[in-house]
PDB file of C-alpha atoms in Angstrom:
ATOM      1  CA  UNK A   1     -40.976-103.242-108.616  1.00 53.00           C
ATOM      2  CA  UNK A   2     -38.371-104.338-106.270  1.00 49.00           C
ATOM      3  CA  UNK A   3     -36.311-105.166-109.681  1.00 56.00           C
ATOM      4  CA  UNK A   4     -36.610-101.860-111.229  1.00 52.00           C
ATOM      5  CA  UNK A   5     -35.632-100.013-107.367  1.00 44.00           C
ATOM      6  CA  UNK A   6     -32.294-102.397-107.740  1.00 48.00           C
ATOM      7  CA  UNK A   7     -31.672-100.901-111.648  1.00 51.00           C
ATOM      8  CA  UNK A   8     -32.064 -97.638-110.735  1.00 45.00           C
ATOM      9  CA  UNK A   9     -29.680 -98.298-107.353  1.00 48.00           C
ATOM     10  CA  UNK A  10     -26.860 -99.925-109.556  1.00 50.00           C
ATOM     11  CA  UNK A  11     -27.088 -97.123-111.856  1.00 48.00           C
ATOM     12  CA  UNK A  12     -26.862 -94.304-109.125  1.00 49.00           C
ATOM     13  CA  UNK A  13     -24.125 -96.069-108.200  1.00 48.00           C
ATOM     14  CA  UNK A  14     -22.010 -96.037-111.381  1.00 51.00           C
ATOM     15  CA  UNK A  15     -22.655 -92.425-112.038  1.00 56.00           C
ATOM     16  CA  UNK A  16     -21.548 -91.281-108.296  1.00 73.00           C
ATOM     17  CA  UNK A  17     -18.140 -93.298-108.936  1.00 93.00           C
ATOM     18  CA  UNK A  18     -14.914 -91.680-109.712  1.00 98.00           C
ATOM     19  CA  UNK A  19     -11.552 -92.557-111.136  1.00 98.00           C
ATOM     20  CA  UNK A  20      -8.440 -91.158-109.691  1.00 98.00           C
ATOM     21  CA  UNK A  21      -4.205 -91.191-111.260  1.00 98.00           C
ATOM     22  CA  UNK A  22      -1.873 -91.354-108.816  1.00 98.00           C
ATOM     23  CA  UNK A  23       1.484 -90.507-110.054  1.00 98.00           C
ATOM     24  CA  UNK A  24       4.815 -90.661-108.578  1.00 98.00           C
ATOM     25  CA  UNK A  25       7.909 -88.738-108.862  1.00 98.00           C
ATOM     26  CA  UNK A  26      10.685 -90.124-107.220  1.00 97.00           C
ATOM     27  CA  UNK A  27      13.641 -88.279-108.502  1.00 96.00           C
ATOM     28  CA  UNK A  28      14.844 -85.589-105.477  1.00 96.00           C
ATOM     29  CA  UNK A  29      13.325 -82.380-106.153  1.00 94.00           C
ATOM     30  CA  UNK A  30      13.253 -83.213-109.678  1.00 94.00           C
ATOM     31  CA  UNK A  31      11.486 -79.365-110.488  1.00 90.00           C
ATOM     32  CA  UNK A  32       9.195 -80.916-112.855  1.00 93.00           C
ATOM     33  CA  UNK A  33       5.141 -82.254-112.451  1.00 94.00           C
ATOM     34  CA  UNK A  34       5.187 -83.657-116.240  1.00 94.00           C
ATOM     35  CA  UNK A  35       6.600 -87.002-117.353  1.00 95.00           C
ATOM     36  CA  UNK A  36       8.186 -89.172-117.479  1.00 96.00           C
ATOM     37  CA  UNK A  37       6.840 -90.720-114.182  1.00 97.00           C
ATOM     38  CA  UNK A  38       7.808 -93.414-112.191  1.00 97.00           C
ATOM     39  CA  UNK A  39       4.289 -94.722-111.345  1.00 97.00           C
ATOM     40  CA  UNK A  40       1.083 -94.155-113.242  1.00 98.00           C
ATOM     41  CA  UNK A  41      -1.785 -96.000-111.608  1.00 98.00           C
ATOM     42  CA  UNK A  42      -5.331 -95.049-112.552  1.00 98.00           C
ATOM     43  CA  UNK A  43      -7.835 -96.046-109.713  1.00 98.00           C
ATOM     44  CA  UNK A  44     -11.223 -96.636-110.733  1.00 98.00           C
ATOM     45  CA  UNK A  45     -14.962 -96.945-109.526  1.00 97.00           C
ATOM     46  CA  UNK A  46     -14.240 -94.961-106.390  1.00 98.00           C
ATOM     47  CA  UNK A  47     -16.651 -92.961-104.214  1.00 97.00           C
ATOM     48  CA  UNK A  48     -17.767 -89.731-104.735  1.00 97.00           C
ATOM     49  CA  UNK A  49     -16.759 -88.176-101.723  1.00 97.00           C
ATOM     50  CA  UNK A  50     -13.510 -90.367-101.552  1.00 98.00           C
ATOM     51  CA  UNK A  51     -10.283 -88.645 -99.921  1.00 98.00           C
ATOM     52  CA  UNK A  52      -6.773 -89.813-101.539  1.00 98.00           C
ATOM     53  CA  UNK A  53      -6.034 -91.485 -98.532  1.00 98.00           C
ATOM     54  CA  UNK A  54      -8.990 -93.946 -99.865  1.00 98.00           C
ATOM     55  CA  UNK A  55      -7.484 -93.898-103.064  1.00 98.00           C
ATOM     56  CA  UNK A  56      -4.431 -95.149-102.235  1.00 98.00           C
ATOM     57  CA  UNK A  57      -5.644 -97.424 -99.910  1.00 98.00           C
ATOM     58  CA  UNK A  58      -7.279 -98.924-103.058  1.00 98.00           C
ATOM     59  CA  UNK A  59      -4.630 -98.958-104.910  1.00 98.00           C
ATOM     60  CA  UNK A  60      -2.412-100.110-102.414  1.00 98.00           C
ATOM     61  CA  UNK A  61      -4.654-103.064-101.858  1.00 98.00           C
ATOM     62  CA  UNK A  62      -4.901-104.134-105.709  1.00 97.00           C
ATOM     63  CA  UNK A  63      -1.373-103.953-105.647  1.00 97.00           C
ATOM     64  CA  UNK A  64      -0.555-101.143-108.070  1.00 97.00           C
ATOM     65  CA  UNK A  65       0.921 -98.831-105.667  1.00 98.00           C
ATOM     66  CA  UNK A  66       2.277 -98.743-101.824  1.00 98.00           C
ATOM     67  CA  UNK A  67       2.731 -96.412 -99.083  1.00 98.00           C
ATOM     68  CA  UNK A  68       3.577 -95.685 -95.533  1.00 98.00           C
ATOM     69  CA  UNK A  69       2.552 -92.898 -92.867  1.00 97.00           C
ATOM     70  CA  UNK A  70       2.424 -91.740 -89.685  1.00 95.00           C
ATOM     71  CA  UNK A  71      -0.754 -90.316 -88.299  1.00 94.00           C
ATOM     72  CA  UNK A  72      -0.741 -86.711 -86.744  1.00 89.00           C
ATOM     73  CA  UNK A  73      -3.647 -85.955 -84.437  1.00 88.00           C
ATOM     74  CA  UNK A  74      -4.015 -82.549 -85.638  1.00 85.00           C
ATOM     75  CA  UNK A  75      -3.178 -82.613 -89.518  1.00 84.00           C
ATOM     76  CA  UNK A  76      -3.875 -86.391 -90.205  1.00 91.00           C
ATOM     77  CA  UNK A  77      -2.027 -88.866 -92.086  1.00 95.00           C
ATOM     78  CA  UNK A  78       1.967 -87.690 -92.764  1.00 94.00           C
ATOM     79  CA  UNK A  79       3.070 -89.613 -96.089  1.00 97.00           C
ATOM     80  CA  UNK A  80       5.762 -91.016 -95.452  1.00 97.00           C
ATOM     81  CA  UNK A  81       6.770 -93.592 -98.257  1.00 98.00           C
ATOM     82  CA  UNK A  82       5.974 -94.079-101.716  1.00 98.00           C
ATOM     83  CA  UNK A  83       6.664 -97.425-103.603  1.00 98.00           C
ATOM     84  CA  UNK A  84       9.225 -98.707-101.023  1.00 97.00           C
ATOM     85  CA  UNK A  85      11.344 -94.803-101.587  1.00 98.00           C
ATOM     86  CA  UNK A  86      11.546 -93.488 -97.738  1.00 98.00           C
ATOM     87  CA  UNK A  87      11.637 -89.847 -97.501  1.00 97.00           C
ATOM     88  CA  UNK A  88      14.435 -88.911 -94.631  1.00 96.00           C
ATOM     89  CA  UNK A  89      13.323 -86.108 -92.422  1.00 92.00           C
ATOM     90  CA  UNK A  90      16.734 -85.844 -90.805  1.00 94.00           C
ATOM     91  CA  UNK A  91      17.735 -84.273 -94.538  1.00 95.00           C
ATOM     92  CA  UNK A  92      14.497 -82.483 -94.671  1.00 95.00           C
ATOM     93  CA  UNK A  93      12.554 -84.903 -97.281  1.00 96.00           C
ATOM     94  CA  UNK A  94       9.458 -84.891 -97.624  1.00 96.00           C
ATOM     95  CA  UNK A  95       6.530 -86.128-100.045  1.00 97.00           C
ATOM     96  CA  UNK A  96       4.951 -83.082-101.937  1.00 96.00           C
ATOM     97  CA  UNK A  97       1.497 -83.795-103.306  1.00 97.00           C
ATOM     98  CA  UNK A  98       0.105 -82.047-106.273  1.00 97.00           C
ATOM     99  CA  UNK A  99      -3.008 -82.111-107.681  1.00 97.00           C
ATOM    100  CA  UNK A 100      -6.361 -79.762-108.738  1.00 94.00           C
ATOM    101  CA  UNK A 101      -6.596 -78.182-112.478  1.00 92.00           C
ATOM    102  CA  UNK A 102      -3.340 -76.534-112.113  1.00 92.00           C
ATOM    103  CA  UNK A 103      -1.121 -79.168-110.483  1.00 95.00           C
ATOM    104  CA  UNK A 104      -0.475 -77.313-107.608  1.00 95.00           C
ATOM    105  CA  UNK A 105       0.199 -78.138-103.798  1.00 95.00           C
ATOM    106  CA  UNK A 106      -2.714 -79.299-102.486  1.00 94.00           C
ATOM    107  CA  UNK A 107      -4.151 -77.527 -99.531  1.00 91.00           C
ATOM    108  CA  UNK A 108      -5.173 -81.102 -97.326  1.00 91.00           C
ATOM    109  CA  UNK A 109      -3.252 -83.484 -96.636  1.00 93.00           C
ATOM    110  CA  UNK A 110      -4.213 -87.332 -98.029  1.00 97.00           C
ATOM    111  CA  UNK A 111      -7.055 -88.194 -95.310  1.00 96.00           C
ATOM    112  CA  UNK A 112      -8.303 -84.481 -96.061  1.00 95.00           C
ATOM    113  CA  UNK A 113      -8.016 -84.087 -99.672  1.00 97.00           C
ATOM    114  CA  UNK A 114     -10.846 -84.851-102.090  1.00 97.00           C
ATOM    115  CA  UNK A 115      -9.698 -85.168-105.769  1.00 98.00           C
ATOM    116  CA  UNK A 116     -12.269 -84.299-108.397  1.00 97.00           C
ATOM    117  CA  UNK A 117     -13.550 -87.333-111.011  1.00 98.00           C
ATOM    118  CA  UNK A 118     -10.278 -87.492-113.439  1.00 98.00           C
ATOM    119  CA  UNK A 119      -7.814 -86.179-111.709  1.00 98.00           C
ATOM    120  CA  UNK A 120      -3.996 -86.519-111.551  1.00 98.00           C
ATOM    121  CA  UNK A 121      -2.881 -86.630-108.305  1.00 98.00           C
ATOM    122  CA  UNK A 122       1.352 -86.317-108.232  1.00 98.00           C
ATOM    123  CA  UNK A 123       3.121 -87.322-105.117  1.00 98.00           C
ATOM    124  CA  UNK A 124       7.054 -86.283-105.715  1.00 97.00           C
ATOM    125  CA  UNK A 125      10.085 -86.024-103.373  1.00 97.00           C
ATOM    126  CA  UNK A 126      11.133 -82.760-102.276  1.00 96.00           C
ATOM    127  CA  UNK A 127      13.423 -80.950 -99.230  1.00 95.00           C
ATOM    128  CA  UNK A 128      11.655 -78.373 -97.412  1.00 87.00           C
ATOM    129  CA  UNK A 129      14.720 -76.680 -97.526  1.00 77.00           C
ATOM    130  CA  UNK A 130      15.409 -75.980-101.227  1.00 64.00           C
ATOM    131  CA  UNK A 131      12.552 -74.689-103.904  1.00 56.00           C
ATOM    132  CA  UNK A 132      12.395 -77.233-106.548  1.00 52.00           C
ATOM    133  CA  UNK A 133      13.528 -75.703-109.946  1.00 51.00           C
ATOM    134  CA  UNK A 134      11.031 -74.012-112.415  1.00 52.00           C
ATOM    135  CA  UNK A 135       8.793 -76.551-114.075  1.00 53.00           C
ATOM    136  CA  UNK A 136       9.152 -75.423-118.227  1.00 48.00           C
ATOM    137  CA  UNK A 137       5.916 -76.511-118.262  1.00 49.00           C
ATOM    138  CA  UNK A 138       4.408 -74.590-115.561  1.00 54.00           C
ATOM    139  CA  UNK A 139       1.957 -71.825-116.803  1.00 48.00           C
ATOM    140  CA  UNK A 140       3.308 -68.835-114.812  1.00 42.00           C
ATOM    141  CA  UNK A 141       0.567 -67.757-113.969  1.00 44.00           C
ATOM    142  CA  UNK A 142       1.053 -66.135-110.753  1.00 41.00           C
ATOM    143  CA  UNK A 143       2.920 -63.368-113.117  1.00 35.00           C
ATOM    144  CA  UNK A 144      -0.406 -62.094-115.088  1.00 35.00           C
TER     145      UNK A 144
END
């Protein structure tokens, strides 16, 4: 009995895992969220309800990816690095991350956002001060 309660446990398990891509964009305001990419890391077996700050803790720790922040009280872990490439406040920089169905801005920050099972999850560097050029790839559909 005790055998079949530890099948059943180790296949709950694999079906509540998720997989997660990071991807990185390191070109400034490069405009675009398709490749090519300068990172592609696919993180695997990860928990359902895992935020991509656990992701990239992962990753960071299996040595496929790294990253820096500072933690805000109020909104949570500020990205601040990406694969060794600081982004410099004092000329507005910042890490954008994208991600959902769409590739658009998420909404949460990395210790608040949950990616979905599958998803591509883009972090690229962008100024606050200057909208990134149109992505020829994007769908426009904010203009239906």
């Amino acid at each position: 009995m005790f055998r079949s309660l530890a099948i059943v446990l180790a296949l709950s398990t694999i079906v509540t895992a998720k997989d997660v891509t990071l991807l990185v964009i390191e070109k400034l305001n490069a405009g675009r969220k398709g490749p090519p990419y300068d990172n592609t890391v696919i993180v695997m077996n990860l928990a359902e309800d895992a935020k991509l700050i656990d992701v990239m803790n992962k990753a960071q720790s299996e040595g496929t990816f790294s990253f820096d922040y500072t933690m805000h009280i109020q909104w949570g872990a500020y990205i601040t690095t990406v694969n060794g490439l600081y982004a410099d406040t004092t000329a507005k920089q910042y890490w954008q991350i994208m991600g959902g169905p769409r590739m658009k801005p998420t909404q949460f920050g990395a210790s608040s956002y949950v990616p979905a099972d599958h998803e591509k999850v883009l972090f690229r560097l962008v100024t606050w001060d200057r909208e990134p050029c149109p992505d020829p790839t994007d769908d426009f559909d904010n203009l239906q």
